Amino acid sequence: QLPDQTDIKILDLLQDDFPLTSFPYRELAEKAGISEQEFINRSSSLQKAGILRSISPVLESETLGMNAGTLIAFHLPEERIHEIAAVVNSFPEVTHNFIRDNYYSLWFTLIEKDLESLNKLLVKILEITGISEDDVLNLISVKKYKADVRFPL
């Protein structure tokens, strides 16, 4: 079932700043024009339908001491893509991972406390997977302009 206008309002509200109050769902429900229980029920239904993955904080990595990031691309044989993706996904420092229809078929982001740690992590991934440095594109971040994901609904 597709979300109705109330569901879309709930999704929009959940993408904004979550209220840090004693009754955050009540506050959001008031903005949506529904009861707190209906807000919770609808949110739960949206999650069960696979539309809402989770309600979780977005942490500011640099404030937490994670000052080095990079975008990595691997050139891989097609038959190894899913195997390598599983290895890459096993590292908590990986924030995103995508398969692309490109010479470099697996693209992912890594975050670490500093460049030395970031490079050690990449070497570890290469050792585990057996990927050659010649098959790696490493695009280290030099400045963050935007780190926010909100979908216009």
PDB file of C-alpha atoms in Angstrom:
ATOM      1  CA  GLN A   1       0.000   0.000   0.000  1.00  0.00           C
ATOM      2  CA  LEU A   2       1.325   3.427  -0.961  1.00  0.00           C
ATOM      3  CA  PRO A   3       1.681   6.075   1.745  1.00  0.00           C
ATOM      4  CA  ASP A   4      -1.197   8.534   2.004  1.00  0.00           C
ATOM      5  CA  GLN A   5      -0.833  12.266   2.722  1.00  0.00           C
ATOM      6  CA  THR A   6      -0.698  11.698   6.487  1.00  0.00           C
ATOM      7  CA  ASP A   7       2.068   9.112   6.062  1.00  0.00           C
ATOM      8  CA  ILE A   8       3.991  11.553   3.879  1.00  0.00           C
ATOM      9  CA  LYS A   9       3.614  14.246   6.544  1.00  0.00           C
ATOM     10  CA  ILE A  10       4.964  11.780   9.132  1.00  0.00           C
ATOM     11  CA  LEU A  11       7.937  10.926   6.914  1.00  0.00           C
ATOM     12  CA  ASP A  12       8.652  14.623   6.359  1.00  0.00           C
ATOM     13  CA  LEU A  13       8.524  15.293  10.110  1.00  0.00           C
ATOM     14  CA  LEU A  14      10.835  12.378  10.879  1.00  0.00           C
ATOM     15  CA  GLN A  15      13.407  13.763   8.437  1.00  0.00           C
ATOM     16  CA  ASP A  16      13.545  17.039  10.360  1.00  0.00           C
ATOM     17  CA  ASP A  17      15.068  17.516  13.779  1.00  0.00           C
ATOM     18  CA  PHE A  18      13.655  14.928  16.161  1.00  0.00           C
ATOM     19  CA  PRO A  19      12.417  16.681  19.316  1.00  0.00           C
ATOM     20  CA  LEU A  20      14.475  15.839  22.386  1.00  0.00           C
ATOM     21  CA  THR A  21      11.567  16.094  24.802  1.00  0.00           C
ATOM     22  CA  SER A  22       9.813  13.750  27.215  1.00  0.00           C
ATOM     23  CA  PHE A  23       7.120  13.021  24.613  1.00  0.00           C
ATOM     24  CA  PRO A  24       8.673  13.464  21.160  1.00  0.00           C
ATOM     25  CA  TYR A  25       5.997  11.464  19.347  1.00  0.00           C
ATOM     26  CA  ARG A  26       3.246  13.552  20.911  1.00  0.00           C
ATOM     27  CA  GLU A  27       4.964  16.701  19.673  1.00  0.00           C
ATOM     28  CA  LEU A  28       5.382  15.274  16.162  1.00  0.00           C
ATOM     29  CA  ALA A  29       1.811  13.974  16.154  1.00  0.00           C
ATOM     30  CA  GLU A  30       0.498  17.446  16.967  1.00  0.00           C
ATOM     31  CA  LYS A  31       2.407  18.836  13.972  1.00  0.00           C
ATOM     32  CA  ALA A  32       0.895  16.080  11.810  1.00  0.00           C
ATOM     33  CA  GLY A  33      -2.602  16.781  13.135  1.00  0.00           C
ATOM     34  CA  ILE A  34      -3.111  13.268  14.511  1.00  0.00           C
ATOM     35  CA  SER A  35      -2.967  11.527  17.898  1.00  0.00           C
ATOM     36  CA  GLU A  36       0.285  10.311  19.366  1.00  0.00           C
ATOM     37  CA  GLN A  37      -0.897   6.681  19.113  1.00  0.00           C
ATOM     38  CA  GLU A  38      -1.831   7.082  15.440  1.00  0.00           C
ATOM     39  CA  PHE A  39       1.595   8.626  14.760  1.00  0.00           C
ATOM     40  CA  ILE A  40       3.299   5.639  16.413  1.00  0.00           C
ATOM     41  CA  ASN A  41       1.053   3.103  14.651  1.00  0.00           C
ATOM     42  CA  ARG A  42       1.578   4.689  11.254  1.00  0.00           C
ATOM     43  CA  SER A  43       5.344   4.952  11.802  1.00  0.00           C
ATOM     44  CA  SER A  44       5.421   1.271  12.719  1.00  0.00           C
ATOM     45  CA  SER A  45       3.412   0.383   9.601  1.00  0.00           C
ATOM     46  CA  LEU A  46       5.772   2.429   7.430  1.00  0.00           C
ATOM     47  CA  GLN A  47       8.692   0.534   8.931  1.00  0.00           C
ATOM     48  CA  LYS A  48       7.036  -2.864   8.399  1.00  0.00           C
ATOM     49  CA  ALA A  49       6.339  -1.871   4.779  1.00  0.00           C
ATOM     50  CA  GLY A  50      10.044  -1.157   4.265  1.00  0.00           C
ATOM     51  CA  ILE A  51       9.475   2.561   3.624  1.00  0.00           C
ATOM     52  CA  LEU A  52      10.955   3.747   6.930  1.00  0.00           C
ATOM     53  CA  ARG A  53      14.214   1.977   7.710  1.00  0.00           C
ATOM     54  CA  SER A  54      14.796   3.432  11.159  1.00  0.00           C
ATOM     55  CA  ILE A  55      14.531   6.478  13.355  1.00  0.00           C
ATOM     56  CA  SER A  56      18.085   7.178  14.408  1.00  0.00           C
ATOM     57  CA  PRO A  57      20.432  10.080  15.069  1.00  0.00           C
ATOM     58  CA  VAL A  58      22.787  11.490  12.489  1.00  0.00           C
ATOM     59  CA  LEU A  59      26.114  11.876  14.232  1.00  0.00           C
ATOM     60  CA  GLU A  60      28.626  14.570  13.377  1.00  0.00           C
ATOM     61  CA  SER A  61      31.717  12.467  12.678  1.00  0.00           C
ATOM     62  CA  GLU A  62      34.280  15.233  13.059  1.00  0.00           C
ATOM     63  CA  THR A  63      32.961  16.200  16.493  1.00  0.00           C
ATOM     64  CA  LEU A  64      33.452  12.563  17.502  1.00  0.00           C
ATOM     65  CA  GLY A  65      37.067  12.583  16.322  1.00  0.00           C
ATOM     66  CA  MET A  66      36.511  10.906  12.965  1.00  0.00           C
ATOM     67  CA  ASN A  67      38.441  13.415  10.852  1.00  0.00           C
ATOM     68  CA  ALA A  68      39.415  11.406   7.773  1.00  0.00           C
ATOM     69  CA  GLY A  69      37.108  10.145   5.057  1.00  0.00           C
ATOM     70  CA  THR A  70      37.449   8.761   1.578  1.00  0.00           C
ATOM     71  CA  LEU A  71      35.463   7.458  -1.356  1.00  0.00           C
ATOM     72  CA  ILE A  72      36.890   4.162  -2.581  1.00  0.00           C
ATOM     73  CA  ALA A  73      36.163   2.473  -5.890  1.00  0.00           C
ATOM     74  CA  PHE A  74      37.240  -1.074  -6.747  1.00  0.00           C
ATOM     75  CA  HIS A  75      37.634  -2.546 -10.213  1.00  0.00           C
ATOM     76  CA  LEU A  76      36.441  -6.124  -9.720  1.00  0.00           C
ATOM     77  CA  PRO A  77      35.606  -9.158 -11.778  1.00  0.00           C
ATOM     78  CA  GLU A  78      31.832  -9.435 -11.888  1.00  0.00           C
ATOM     79  CA  GLU A  79      31.826 -12.825 -10.178  1.00  0.00           C
ATOM     80  CA  ARG A  80      33.531 -11.361  -7.060  1.00  0.00           C
ATOM     81  CA  ILE A  81      31.420  -8.226  -6.571  1.00  0.00           C
ATOM     82  CA  HIS A  82      28.985  -9.675  -4.016  1.00  0.00           C
ATOM     83  CA  GLU A  83      31.746 -11.498  -2.119  1.00  0.00           C
ATOM     84  CA  ILE A  84      33.860  -8.334  -1.865  1.00  0.00           C
ATOM     85  CA  ALA A  85      30.818  -6.203  -0.974  1.00  0.00           C
ATOM     86  CA  ALA A  86      30.119  -8.529   1.970  1.00  0.00           C
ATOM     87  CA  VAL A  87      33.702  -8.173   3.216  1.00  0.00           C
ATOM     88  CA  VAL A  88      33.590  -4.378   2.858  1.00  0.00           C
ATOM     89  CA  ASN A  89      30.221  -4.232   4.643  1.00  0.00           C
ATOM     90  CA  SER A  90      31.661  -6.112   7.615  1.00  0.00           C
ATOM     91  CA  PHE A  91      33.682  -3.022   8.605  1.00  0.00           C
ATOM     92  CA  PRO A  92      31.807  -0.510  10.798  1.00  0.00           C
ATOM     93  CA  GLU A  93      33.922   2.300   9.300  1.00  0.00           C
ATOM     94  CA  VAL A  94      32.095   1.787   5.976  1.00  0.00           C
ATOM     95  CA  THR A  95      29.203   4.233   5.781  1.00  0.00           C
ATOM     96  CA  HIS A  96      27.869   3.534   2.265  1.00  0.00           C
ATOM     97  CA  ASN A  97      28.485   0.841  -0.334  1.00  0.00           C
ATOM     98  CA  PHE A  98      27.120   0.692  -3.890  1.00  0.00           C
ATOM     99  CA  ILE A  99      27.528  -1.428  -6.987  1.00  0.00           C
ATOM    100  CA  ARG A 100      27.823   0.684 -10.123  1.00  0.00           C
ATOM    101  CA  ASP A 101      27.739  -0.202 -13.800  1.00  0.00           C
ATOM    102  CA  ASN A 102      31.239   1.129 -14.362  1.00  0.00           C
ATOM    103  CA  TYR A 103      34.848   0.002 -14.797  1.00  0.00           C
ATOM    104  CA  TYR A 104      35.058   0.614 -11.053  1.00  0.00           C
ATOM    105  CA  SER A 105      32.077  -1.461  -9.998  1.00  0.00           C
ATOM    106  CA  LEU A 106      32.093  -1.245  -6.185  1.00  0.00           C
ATOM    107  CA  TRP A 107      32.061   2.219  -4.567  1.00  0.00           C
ATOM    108  CA  PHE A 108      32.079   2.794  -0.808  1.00  0.00           C
ATOM    109  CA  THR A 109      32.952   5.394   1.773  1.00  0.00           C
ATOM    110  CA  LEU A 110      35.238   4.937   4.748  1.00  0.00           C
ATOM    111  CA  ILE A 111      35.634   7.131   7.797  1.00  0.00           C
ATOM    112  CA  GLU A 112      38.414   7.002  10.397  1.00  0.00           C
ATOM    113  CA  LYS A 113      40.049   9.175  13.049  1.00  0.00           C
ATOM    114  CA  ASP A 114      42.990  10.206  10.851  1.00  0.00           C
ATOM    115  CA  LEU A 115      44.619   9.530   7.474  1.00  0.00           C
ATOM    116  CA  GLU A 116      47.069   7.016   8.918  1.00  0.00           C
ATOM    117  CA  SER A 117      44.229   4.921  10.381  1.00  0.00           C
ATOM    118  CA  LEU A 118      42.251   5.311   7.159  1.00  0.00           C
ATOM    119  CA  ASN A 119      45.156   4.038   5.066  1.00  0.00           C
ATOM    120  CA  LYS A 120      45.754   1.099   7.445  1.00  0.00           C
ATOM    121  CA  LEU A 121      42.092   0.155   7.159  1.00  0.00           C
ATOM    122  CA  LEU A 122      42.209   0.243   3.364  1.00  0.00           C
ATOM    123  CA  VAL A 123      45.364  -1.912   3.363  1.00  0.00           C
ATOM    124  CA  LYS A 124      43.587  -4.405   5.636  1.00  0.00           C
ATOM    125  CA  ILE A 125      40.595  -4.578   3.282  1.00  0.00           C
ATOM    126  CA  LEU A 126      42.921  -5.084   0.309  1.00  0.00           C
ATOM    127  CA  GLU A 127      44.800  -7.849   2.136  1.00  0.00           C
ATOM    128  CA  ILE A 128      41.599  -9.684   3.081  1.00  0.00           C
ATOM    129  CA  THR A 129      40.115  -9.426  -0.406  1.00  0.00           C
ATOM    130  CA  GLY A 130      43.312  -9.858  -2.432  1.00  0.00           C
ATOM    131  CA  ILE A 131      42.549  -6.758  -4.481  1.00  0.00           C
ATOM    132  CA  SER A 132      45.548  -5.068  -6.074  1.00  0.00           C
ATOM    133  CA  GLU A 133      46.225  -1.375  -5.433  1.00  0.00           C
ATOM    134  CA  ASP A 134      46.145  -1.005  -9.230  1.00  0.00           C
ATOM    135  CA  ASP A 135      42.409  -1.781  -9.080  1.00  0.00           C
ATOM    136  CA  VAL A 136      41.639   0.882  -6.463  1.00  0.00           C
ATOM    137  CA  LEU A 137      40.548   4.481  -6.830  1.00  0.00           C
ATOM    138  CA  ASN A 138      41.022   6.294  -3.497  1.00  0.00           C
ATOM    139  CA  LEU A 139      39.456   9.777  -3.398  1.00  0.00           C
ATOM    140  CA  ILE A 140      40.282  11.229   0.021  1.00  0.00           C
ATOM    141  CA  SER A 141      37.936  13.946   1.270  1.00  0.00           C
ATOM    142  CA  VAL A 142      39.506  17.364   1.623  1.00  0.00           C
ATOM    143  CA  LYS A 143      36.391  19.367   2.588  1.00  0.00           C
ATOM    144  CA  LYS A 144      32.828  18.399   3.512  1.00  0.00           C
ATOM    145  CA  TYR A 145      30.130  20.576   1.959  1.00  0.00           C
ATOM    146  CA  LYS A 146      27.021  18.586   2.786  1.00  0.00           C
ATOM    147  CA  ALA A 147      26.327  15.512   4.854  1.00  0.00           C
ATOM    148  CA  ASP A 148      22.568  15.269   5.082  1.00  0.00           C
ATOM    149  CA  VAL A 149      20.020  12.983   3.511  1.00  0.00           C
ATOM    150  CA  ARG A 150      16.473  14.260   3.207  1.00  0.00           C
ATOM    151  CA  PHE A 151      14.035  13.204   0.549  1.00  0.00           C
ATOM    152  CA  PRO A 152      11.519  15.715  -0.799  1.00  0.00           C
ATOM    153  CA  LEU A 153       8.134  13.996  -0.503  1.00  0.00           C
TER     154      LEU A 153
END
